[in-house]
Tab-separated table of N, CA and C in Angstrom:
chain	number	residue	atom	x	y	z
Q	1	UNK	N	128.880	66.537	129.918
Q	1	UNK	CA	129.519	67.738	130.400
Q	1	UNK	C	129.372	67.785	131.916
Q	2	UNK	N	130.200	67.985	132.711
Q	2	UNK	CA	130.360	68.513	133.970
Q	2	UNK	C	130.028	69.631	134.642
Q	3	UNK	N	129.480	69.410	135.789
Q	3	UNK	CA	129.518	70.675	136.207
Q	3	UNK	C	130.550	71.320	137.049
Q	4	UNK	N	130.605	72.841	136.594
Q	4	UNK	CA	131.911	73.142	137.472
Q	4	UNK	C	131.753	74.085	139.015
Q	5	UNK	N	132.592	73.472	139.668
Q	5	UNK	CA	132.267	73.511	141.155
Q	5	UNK	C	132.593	75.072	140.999
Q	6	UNK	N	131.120	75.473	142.092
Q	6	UNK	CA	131.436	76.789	142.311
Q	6	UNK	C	132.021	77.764	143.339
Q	7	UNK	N	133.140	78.777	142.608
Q	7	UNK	CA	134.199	79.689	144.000
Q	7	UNK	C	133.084	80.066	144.916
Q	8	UNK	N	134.157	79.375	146.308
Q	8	UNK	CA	133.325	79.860	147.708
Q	8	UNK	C	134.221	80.903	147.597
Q	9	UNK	N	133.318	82.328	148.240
Q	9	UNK	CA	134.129	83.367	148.983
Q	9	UNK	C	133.982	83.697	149.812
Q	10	UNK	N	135.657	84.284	150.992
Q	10	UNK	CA	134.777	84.348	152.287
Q	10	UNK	C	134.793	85.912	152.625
Q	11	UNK	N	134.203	86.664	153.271
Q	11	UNK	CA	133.812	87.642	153.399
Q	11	UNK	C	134.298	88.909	152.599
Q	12	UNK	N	135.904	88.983	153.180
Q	12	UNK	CA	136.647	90.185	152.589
Q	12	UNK	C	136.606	89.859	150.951
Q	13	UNK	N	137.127	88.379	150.517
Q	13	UNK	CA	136.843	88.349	148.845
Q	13	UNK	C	135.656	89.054	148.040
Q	14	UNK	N	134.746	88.279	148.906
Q	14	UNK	CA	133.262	89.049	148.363
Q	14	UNK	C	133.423	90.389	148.546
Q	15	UNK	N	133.774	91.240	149.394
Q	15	UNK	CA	133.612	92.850	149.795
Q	15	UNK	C	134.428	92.895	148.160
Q	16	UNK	N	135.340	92.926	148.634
Q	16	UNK	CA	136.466	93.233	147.368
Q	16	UNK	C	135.826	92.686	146.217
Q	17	UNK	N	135.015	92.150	146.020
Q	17	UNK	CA	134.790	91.831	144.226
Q	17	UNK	C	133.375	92.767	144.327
Q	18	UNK	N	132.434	92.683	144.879
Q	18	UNK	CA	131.332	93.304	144.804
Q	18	UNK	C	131.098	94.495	145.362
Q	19	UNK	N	132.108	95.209	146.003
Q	19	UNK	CA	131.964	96.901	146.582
Q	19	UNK	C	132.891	97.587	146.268
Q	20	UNK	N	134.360	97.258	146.247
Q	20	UNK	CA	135.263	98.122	145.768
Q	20	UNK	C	135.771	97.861	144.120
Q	21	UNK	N	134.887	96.796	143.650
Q	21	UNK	CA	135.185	96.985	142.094
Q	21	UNK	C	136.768	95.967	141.690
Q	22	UNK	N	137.059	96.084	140.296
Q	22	UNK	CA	138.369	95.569	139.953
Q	22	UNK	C	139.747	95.744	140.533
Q	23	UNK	N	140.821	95.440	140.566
Q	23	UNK	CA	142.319	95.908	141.392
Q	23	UNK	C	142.448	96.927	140.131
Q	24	UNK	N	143.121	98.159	140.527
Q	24	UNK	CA	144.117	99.142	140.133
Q	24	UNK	C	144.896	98.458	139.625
Q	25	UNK	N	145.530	98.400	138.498
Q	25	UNK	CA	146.570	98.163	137.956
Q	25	UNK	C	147.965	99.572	137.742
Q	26	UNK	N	147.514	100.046	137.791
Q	26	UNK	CA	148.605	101.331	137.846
Q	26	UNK	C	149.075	101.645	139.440
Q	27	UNK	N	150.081	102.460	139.353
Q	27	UNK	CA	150.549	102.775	140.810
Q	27	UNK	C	149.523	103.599	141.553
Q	28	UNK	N	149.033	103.659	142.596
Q	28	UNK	CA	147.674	104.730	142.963
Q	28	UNK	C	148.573	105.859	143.288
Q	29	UNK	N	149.631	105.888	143.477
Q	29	UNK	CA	150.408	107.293	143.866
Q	29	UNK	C	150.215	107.849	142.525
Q	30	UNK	N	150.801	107.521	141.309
Q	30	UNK	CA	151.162	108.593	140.273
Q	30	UNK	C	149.694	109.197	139.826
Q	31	UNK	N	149.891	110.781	139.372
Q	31	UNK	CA	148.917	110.985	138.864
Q	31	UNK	C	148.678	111.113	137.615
Q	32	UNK	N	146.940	110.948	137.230
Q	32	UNK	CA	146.768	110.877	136.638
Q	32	UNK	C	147.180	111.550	135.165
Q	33	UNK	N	146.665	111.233	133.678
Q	33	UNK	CA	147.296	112.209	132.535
Q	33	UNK	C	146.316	113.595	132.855
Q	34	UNK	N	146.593	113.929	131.779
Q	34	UNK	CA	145.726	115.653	131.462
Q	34	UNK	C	144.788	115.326	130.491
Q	35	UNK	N	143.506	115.505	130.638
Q	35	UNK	CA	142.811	114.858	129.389
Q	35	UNK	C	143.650	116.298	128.453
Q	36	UNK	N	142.778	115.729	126.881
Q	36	UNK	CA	143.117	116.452	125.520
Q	36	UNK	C	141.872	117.468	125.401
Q	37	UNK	N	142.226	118.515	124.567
Q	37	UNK	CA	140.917	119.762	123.930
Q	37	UNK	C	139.997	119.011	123.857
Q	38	UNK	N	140.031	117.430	122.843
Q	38	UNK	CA	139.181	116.601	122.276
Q	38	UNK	C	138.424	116.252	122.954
Q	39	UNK	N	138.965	115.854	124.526
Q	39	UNK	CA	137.971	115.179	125.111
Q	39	UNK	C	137.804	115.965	125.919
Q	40	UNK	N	137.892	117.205	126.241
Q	40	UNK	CA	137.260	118.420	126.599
Q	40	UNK	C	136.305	118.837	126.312
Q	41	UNK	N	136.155	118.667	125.123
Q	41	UNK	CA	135.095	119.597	124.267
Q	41	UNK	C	134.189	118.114	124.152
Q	42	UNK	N	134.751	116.826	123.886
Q	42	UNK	CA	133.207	116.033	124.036
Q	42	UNK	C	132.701	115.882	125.381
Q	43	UNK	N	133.340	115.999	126.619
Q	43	UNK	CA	132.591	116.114	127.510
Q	43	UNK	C	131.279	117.116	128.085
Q	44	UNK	N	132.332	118.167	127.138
Q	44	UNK	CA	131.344	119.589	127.192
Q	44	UNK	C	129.777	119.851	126.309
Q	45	UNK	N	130.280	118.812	125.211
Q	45	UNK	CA	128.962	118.363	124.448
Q	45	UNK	C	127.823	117.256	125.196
Q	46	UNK	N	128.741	116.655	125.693
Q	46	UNK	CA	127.565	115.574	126.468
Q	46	UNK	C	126.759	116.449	127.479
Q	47	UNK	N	127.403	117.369	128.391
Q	47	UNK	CA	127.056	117.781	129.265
Q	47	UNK	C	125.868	118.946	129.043
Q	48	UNK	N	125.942	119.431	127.895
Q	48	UNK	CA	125.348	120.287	127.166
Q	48	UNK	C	124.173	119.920	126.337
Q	49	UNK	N	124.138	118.146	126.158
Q	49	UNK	CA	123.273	117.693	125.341
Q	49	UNK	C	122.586	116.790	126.253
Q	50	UNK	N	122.641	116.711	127.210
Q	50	UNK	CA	121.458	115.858	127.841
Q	50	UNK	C	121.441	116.243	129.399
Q	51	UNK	N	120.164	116.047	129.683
Q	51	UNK	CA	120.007	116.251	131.232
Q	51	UNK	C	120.146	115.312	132.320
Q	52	UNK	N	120.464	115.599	133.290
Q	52	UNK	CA	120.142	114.652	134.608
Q	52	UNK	C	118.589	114.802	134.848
Q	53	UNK	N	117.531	113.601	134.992
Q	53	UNK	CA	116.745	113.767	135.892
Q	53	UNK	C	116.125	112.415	136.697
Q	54	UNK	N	115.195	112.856	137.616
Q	54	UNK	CA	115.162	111.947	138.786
Q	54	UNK	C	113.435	111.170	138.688
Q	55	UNK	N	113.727	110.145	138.793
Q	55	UNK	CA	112.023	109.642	138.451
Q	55	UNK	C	111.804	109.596	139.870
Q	56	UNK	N	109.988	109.444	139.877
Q	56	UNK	CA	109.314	109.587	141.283
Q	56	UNK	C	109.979	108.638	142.424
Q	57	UNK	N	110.560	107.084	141.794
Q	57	UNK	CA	111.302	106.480	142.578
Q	57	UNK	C	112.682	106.563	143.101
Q	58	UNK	N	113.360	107.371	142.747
Q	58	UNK	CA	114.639	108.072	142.981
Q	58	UNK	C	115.531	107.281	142.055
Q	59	UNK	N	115.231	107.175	141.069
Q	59	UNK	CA	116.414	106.606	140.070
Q	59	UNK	C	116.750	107.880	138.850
Q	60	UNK	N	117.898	108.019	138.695
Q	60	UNK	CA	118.231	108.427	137.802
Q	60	UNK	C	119.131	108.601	136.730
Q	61	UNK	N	118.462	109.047	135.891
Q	61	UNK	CA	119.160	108.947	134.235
Q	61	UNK	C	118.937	110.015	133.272
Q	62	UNK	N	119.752	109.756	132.278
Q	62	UNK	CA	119.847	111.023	131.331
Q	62	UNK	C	119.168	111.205	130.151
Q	63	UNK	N	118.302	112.452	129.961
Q	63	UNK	CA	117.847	113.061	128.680
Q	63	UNK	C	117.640	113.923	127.793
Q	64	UNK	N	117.869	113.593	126.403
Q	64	UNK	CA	118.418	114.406	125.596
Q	64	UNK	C	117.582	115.535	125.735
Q	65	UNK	N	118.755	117.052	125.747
Q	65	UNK	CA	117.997	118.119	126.575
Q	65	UNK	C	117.090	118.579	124.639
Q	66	UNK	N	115.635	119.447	124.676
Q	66	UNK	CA	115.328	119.470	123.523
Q	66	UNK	C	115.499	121.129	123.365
Q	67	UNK	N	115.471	121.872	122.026
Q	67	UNK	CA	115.627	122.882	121.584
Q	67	UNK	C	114.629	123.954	122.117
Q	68	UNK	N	113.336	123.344	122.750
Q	68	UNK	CA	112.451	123.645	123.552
Q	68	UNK	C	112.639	124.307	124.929
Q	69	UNK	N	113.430	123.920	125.795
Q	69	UNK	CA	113.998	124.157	126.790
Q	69	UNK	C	114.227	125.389	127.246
């Protein structure tokens, strides 16, 4: 088996793959849809069911909020 030669990138490639993420495939002018009730109301559950919080190192992540609260 071979090995396969690896993509050089030169600056702007790299920016563009590693800071601004994938290409848009849609037009960036049009806007977006309307979400649905459905995904209204599960956002409203997520948001309702778990917390933001911040560890001593400044990272953060989410937990399930308890009945305690």
């Amino acid at each position: 088996m071979t090995k396969q030669p690896r993509e050089r990138l030169d600056a702007t490639a790299w920016l563009a793959r590693h800071l601004l993420g994938p290409a848009q495939v849609s037009d960036p002018r049009r806007t977006g849809r309307d979400t649905t009730e459905a995904e209204q109301e599960r956002e409203g559950a997520l948001h309702d069911g778990f917390e933001r919080v911040r560890d001593a190192s400044g990272r953060v992540y989410l937990v399930a909020r308890g009945d305690d609260a």
